[in-house]
Coordinates of C-alpha atoms in Angstrom, one line a residue:
X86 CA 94.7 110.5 83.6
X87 CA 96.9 109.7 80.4
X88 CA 96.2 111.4 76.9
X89 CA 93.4 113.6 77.0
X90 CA 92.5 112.1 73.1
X91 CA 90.8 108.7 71.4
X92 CA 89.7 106.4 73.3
X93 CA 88.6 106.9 77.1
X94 CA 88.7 103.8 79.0
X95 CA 88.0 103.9 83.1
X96 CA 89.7 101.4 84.6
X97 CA 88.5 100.2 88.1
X98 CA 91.9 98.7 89.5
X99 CA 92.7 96.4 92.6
X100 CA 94.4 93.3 91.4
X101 CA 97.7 92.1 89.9
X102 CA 96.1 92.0 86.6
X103 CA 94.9 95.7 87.0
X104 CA 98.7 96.8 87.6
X105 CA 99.2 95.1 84.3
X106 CA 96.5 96.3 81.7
X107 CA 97.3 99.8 82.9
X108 CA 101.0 99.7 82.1
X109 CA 100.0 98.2 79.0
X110 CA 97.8 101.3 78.2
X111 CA 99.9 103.8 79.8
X112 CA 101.4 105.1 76.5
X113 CA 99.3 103.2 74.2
X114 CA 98.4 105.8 71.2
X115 CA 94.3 106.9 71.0
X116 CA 93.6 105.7 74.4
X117 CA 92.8 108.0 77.2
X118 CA 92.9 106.4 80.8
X119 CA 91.2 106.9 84.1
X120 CA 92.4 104.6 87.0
X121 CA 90.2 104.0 90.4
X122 CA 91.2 102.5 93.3
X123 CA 89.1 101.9 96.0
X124 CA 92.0 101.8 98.4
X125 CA 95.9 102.0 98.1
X126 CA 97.2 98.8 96.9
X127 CA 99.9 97.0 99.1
X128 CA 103.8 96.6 98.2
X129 CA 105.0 98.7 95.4
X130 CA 103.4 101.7 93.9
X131 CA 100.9 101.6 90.8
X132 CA 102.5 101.4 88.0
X133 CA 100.6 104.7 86.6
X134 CA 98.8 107.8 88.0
X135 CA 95.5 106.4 90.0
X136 CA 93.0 108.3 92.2
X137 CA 92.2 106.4 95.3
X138 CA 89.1 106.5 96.8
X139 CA 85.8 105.8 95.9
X140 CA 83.2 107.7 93.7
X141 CA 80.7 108.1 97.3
X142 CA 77.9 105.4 96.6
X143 CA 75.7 104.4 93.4
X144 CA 75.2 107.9 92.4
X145 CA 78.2 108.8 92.6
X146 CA 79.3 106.7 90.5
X147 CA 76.7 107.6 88.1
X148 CA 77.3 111.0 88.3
X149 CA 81.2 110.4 87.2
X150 CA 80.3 108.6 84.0
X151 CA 78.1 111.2 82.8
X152 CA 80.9 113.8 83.3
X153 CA 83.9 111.7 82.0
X154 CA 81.6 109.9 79.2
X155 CA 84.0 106.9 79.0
X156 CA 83.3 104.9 75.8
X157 CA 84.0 102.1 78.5
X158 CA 84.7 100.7 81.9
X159 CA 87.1 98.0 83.1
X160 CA 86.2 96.4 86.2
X161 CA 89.7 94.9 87.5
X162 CA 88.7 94.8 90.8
X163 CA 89.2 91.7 93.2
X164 CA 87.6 88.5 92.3
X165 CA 85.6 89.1 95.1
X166 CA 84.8 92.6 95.4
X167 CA 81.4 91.4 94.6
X168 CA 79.3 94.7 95.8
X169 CA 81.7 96.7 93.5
X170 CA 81.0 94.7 90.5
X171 CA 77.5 94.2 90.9
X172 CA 77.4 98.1 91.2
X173 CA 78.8 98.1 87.7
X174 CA 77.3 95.9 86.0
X175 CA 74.1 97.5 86.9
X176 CA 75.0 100.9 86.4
X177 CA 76.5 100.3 83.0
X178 CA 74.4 98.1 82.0
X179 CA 71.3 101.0 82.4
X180 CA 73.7 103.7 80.6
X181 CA 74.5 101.3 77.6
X182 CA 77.7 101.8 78.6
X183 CA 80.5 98.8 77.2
X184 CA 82.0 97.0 80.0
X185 CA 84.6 94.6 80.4
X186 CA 85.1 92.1 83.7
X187 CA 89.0 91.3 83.5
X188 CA 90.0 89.0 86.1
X189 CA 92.7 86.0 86.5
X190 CA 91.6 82.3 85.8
X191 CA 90.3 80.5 89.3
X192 CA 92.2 77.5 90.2
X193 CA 91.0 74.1 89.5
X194 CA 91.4 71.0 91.7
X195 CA 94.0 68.7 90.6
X196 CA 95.0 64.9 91.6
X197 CA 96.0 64.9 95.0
X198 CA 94.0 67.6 96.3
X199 CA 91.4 67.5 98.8
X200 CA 88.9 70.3 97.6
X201 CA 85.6 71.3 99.2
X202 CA 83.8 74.0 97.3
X203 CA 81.5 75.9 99.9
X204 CA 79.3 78.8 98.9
X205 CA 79.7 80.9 102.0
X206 CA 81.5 81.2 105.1
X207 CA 78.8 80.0 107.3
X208 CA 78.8 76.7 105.3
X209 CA 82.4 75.8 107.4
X210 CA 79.9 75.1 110.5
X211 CA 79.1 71.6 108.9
X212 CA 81.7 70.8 107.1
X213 CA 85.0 71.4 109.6
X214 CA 84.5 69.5 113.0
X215 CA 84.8 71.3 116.5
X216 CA 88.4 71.0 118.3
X217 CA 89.8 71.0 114.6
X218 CA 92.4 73.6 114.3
X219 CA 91.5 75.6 110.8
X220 CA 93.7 77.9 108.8
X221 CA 92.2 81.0 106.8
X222 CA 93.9 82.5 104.2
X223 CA 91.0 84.9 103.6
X224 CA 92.4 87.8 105.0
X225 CA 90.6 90.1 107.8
X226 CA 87.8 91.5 105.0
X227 CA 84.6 89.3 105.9
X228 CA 86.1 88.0 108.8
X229 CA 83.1 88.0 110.9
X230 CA 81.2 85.8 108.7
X231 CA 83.2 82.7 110.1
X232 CA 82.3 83.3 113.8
X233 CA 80.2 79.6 112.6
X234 CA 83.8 78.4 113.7
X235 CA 83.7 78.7 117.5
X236 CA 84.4 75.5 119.2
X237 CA 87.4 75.4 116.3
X238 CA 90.9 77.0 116.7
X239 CA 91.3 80.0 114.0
X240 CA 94.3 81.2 112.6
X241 CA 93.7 84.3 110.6
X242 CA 97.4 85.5 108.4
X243 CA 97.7 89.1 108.1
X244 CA 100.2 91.1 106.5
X245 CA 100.3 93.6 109.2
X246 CA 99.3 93.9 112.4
X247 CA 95.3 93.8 113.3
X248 CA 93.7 97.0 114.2
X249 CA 91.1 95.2 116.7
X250 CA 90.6 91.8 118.6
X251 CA 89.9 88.8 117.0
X252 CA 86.0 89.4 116.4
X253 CA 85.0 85.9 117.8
X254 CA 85.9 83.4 120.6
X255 CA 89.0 81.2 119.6
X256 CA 90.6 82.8 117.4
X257 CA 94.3 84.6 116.5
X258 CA 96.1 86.6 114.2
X259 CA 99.4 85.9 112.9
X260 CA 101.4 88.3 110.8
X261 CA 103.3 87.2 107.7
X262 CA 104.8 88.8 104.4
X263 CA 105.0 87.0 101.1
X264 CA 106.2 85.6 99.2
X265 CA 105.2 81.9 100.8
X266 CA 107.1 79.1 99.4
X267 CA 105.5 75.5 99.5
X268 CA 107.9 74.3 102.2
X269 CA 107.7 77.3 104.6
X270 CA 103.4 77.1 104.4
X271 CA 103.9 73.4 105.1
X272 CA 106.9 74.0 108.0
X273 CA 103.7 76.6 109.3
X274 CA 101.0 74.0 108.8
X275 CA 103.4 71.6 110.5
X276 CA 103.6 74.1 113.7
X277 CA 100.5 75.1 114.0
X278 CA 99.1 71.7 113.8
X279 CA 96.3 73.1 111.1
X280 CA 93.5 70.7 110.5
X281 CA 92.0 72.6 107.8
X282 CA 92.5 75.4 105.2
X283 CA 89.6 77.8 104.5
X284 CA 90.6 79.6 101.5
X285 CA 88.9 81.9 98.8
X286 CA 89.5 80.6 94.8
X287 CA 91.2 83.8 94.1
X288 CA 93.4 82.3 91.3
X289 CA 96.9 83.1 90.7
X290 CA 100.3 81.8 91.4
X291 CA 101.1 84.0 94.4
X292 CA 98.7 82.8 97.1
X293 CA 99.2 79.0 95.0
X294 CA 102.0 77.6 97.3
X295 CA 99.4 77.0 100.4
X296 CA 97.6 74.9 98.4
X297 CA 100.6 73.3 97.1
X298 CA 101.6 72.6 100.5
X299 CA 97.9 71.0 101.9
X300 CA 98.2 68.7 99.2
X301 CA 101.5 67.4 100.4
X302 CA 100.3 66.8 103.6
X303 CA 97.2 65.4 102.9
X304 CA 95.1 68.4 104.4
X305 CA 91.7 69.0 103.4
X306 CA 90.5 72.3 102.0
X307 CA 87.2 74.6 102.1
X308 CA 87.4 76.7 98.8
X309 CA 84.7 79.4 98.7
X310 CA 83.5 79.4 95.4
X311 CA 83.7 83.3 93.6
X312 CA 80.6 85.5 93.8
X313 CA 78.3 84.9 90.4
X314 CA 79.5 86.6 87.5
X315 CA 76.8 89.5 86.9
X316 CA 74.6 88.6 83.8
X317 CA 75.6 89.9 80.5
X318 CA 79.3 91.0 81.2
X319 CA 82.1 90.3 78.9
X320 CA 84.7 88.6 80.7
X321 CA 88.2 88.3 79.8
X322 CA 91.1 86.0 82.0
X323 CA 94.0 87.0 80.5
X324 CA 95.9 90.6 79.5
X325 CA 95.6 89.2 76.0
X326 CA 91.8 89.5 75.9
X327 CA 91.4 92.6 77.4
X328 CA 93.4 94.2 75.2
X329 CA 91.3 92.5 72.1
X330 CA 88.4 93.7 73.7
X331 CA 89.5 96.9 73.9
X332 CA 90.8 96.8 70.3
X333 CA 87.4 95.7 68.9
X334 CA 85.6 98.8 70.9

């Protein structure tokens, strides 16, 4: 917690753009901050004191605001930490309680690229054809879901090593750190002889240079679509806007 005076903000943290409101806070005068995080974040440290773990369920949660009384909550969670920000939208929402959703932009298909939007990973059963070698930069959370890909080869990046077995027939892990430029993801592609991407619209320029690379080579792409934005939540793409936001509370 920083400055025990003015306004108190809780700040649910978990992306890139998290790290950044929270620096921009940190020593901000009248603000009071409370950072979350679900679990650590990987590479280096947050920049500012966080408590990881979570708040143990819905009333939990609950029972934290009425405690802290935050005049309001930040969800800067991952774009698709979907149970977490329905959770919050809910719960603030029945407390009265201001609440901002700050997350980056999602990309946008542009000439050249060979986009199919899919709603869910079972939707990759009739879209990518059997023997087709497919790529997921998903990451291991969810992984399950695409067991519709059996009869496919499945190439799951991780940035460490797994802590199971692939959970389905025909598939693999492969371990890589970023950063990824374009032509080491298309010298991979090249190797692996990938047929198709699966990939969730996360946004951003660090996870961009796959794309970048599939559109080179001509590969076609399953994008799963974000989870719906809960109804009635401010929503704010860029550190500029949160921090108007939070200047207008």
């Amino acid at each position: 917690m920083i400055r025990d005076r003015g306004k108190r903000l809780l700040l649910l943290a978990g992306s890139g753009e998290s790290r950044a409101l929270a620096q921009a806070l940190a020593w901000r005068e009248g603000v009071t901050l409370e950072v979350r995080l679900a679990r650590p974040m990987r590479g280096r440290a947050f920049p500012v004191a966080a408590t990881t773990g979570g708040f143990g369920g819905a009333e939990g949660f609950r029972a934290f605001l009425d405690d802290w009384k935050p005049d309001a909550v930040i969800d800067a969670t991952h774009p698709y930490a979907e149970s977490i920000t329905a959770r919050t939208a809910g719960i603030c929402r029945s407390l009265g309680l201001p609440l901002l959703h700050h997350e980056r932009a999602p990309w946008q298909a542009a000439k050249g690229d060979d986009w199919v939007e899919i709603d869910s990973p079972e939707a990759c059963r009739s879209l990518i054809p059997e023997g087709a070698c497919v790529f997921l930069g998903t990451g291991r959370a969810g992984l399950e879901r695409f067991g519709c890909l059996e009869g496919r080869r499945v190439i799951c990046r991780q940035l460490d090593a797994a802590d199971g077995p692939f959970p389905f027939e025909g598939g693999e892990f492969i371990v890589s750190v970023p950063p990824f430029s374009v032509e080491a993801e298309m010298r991979l592609f090249h190797r692996l002889e990938v047929d198709w991407l699966v990939v969730k619209n996360a946004g951003g320029e660090g996870a961009r240079p796959k794309l970048d690379a599939a559109r080179a080579m001509g590969l076609p792409v399953a994008m799963l679509a974000r989870p719906p934005e809960p109804e009635g939540v401010t929503r704010a793409e860029t550190l500029q806007a949160a921090m108007d936001w939070i200047e207008a509370l």
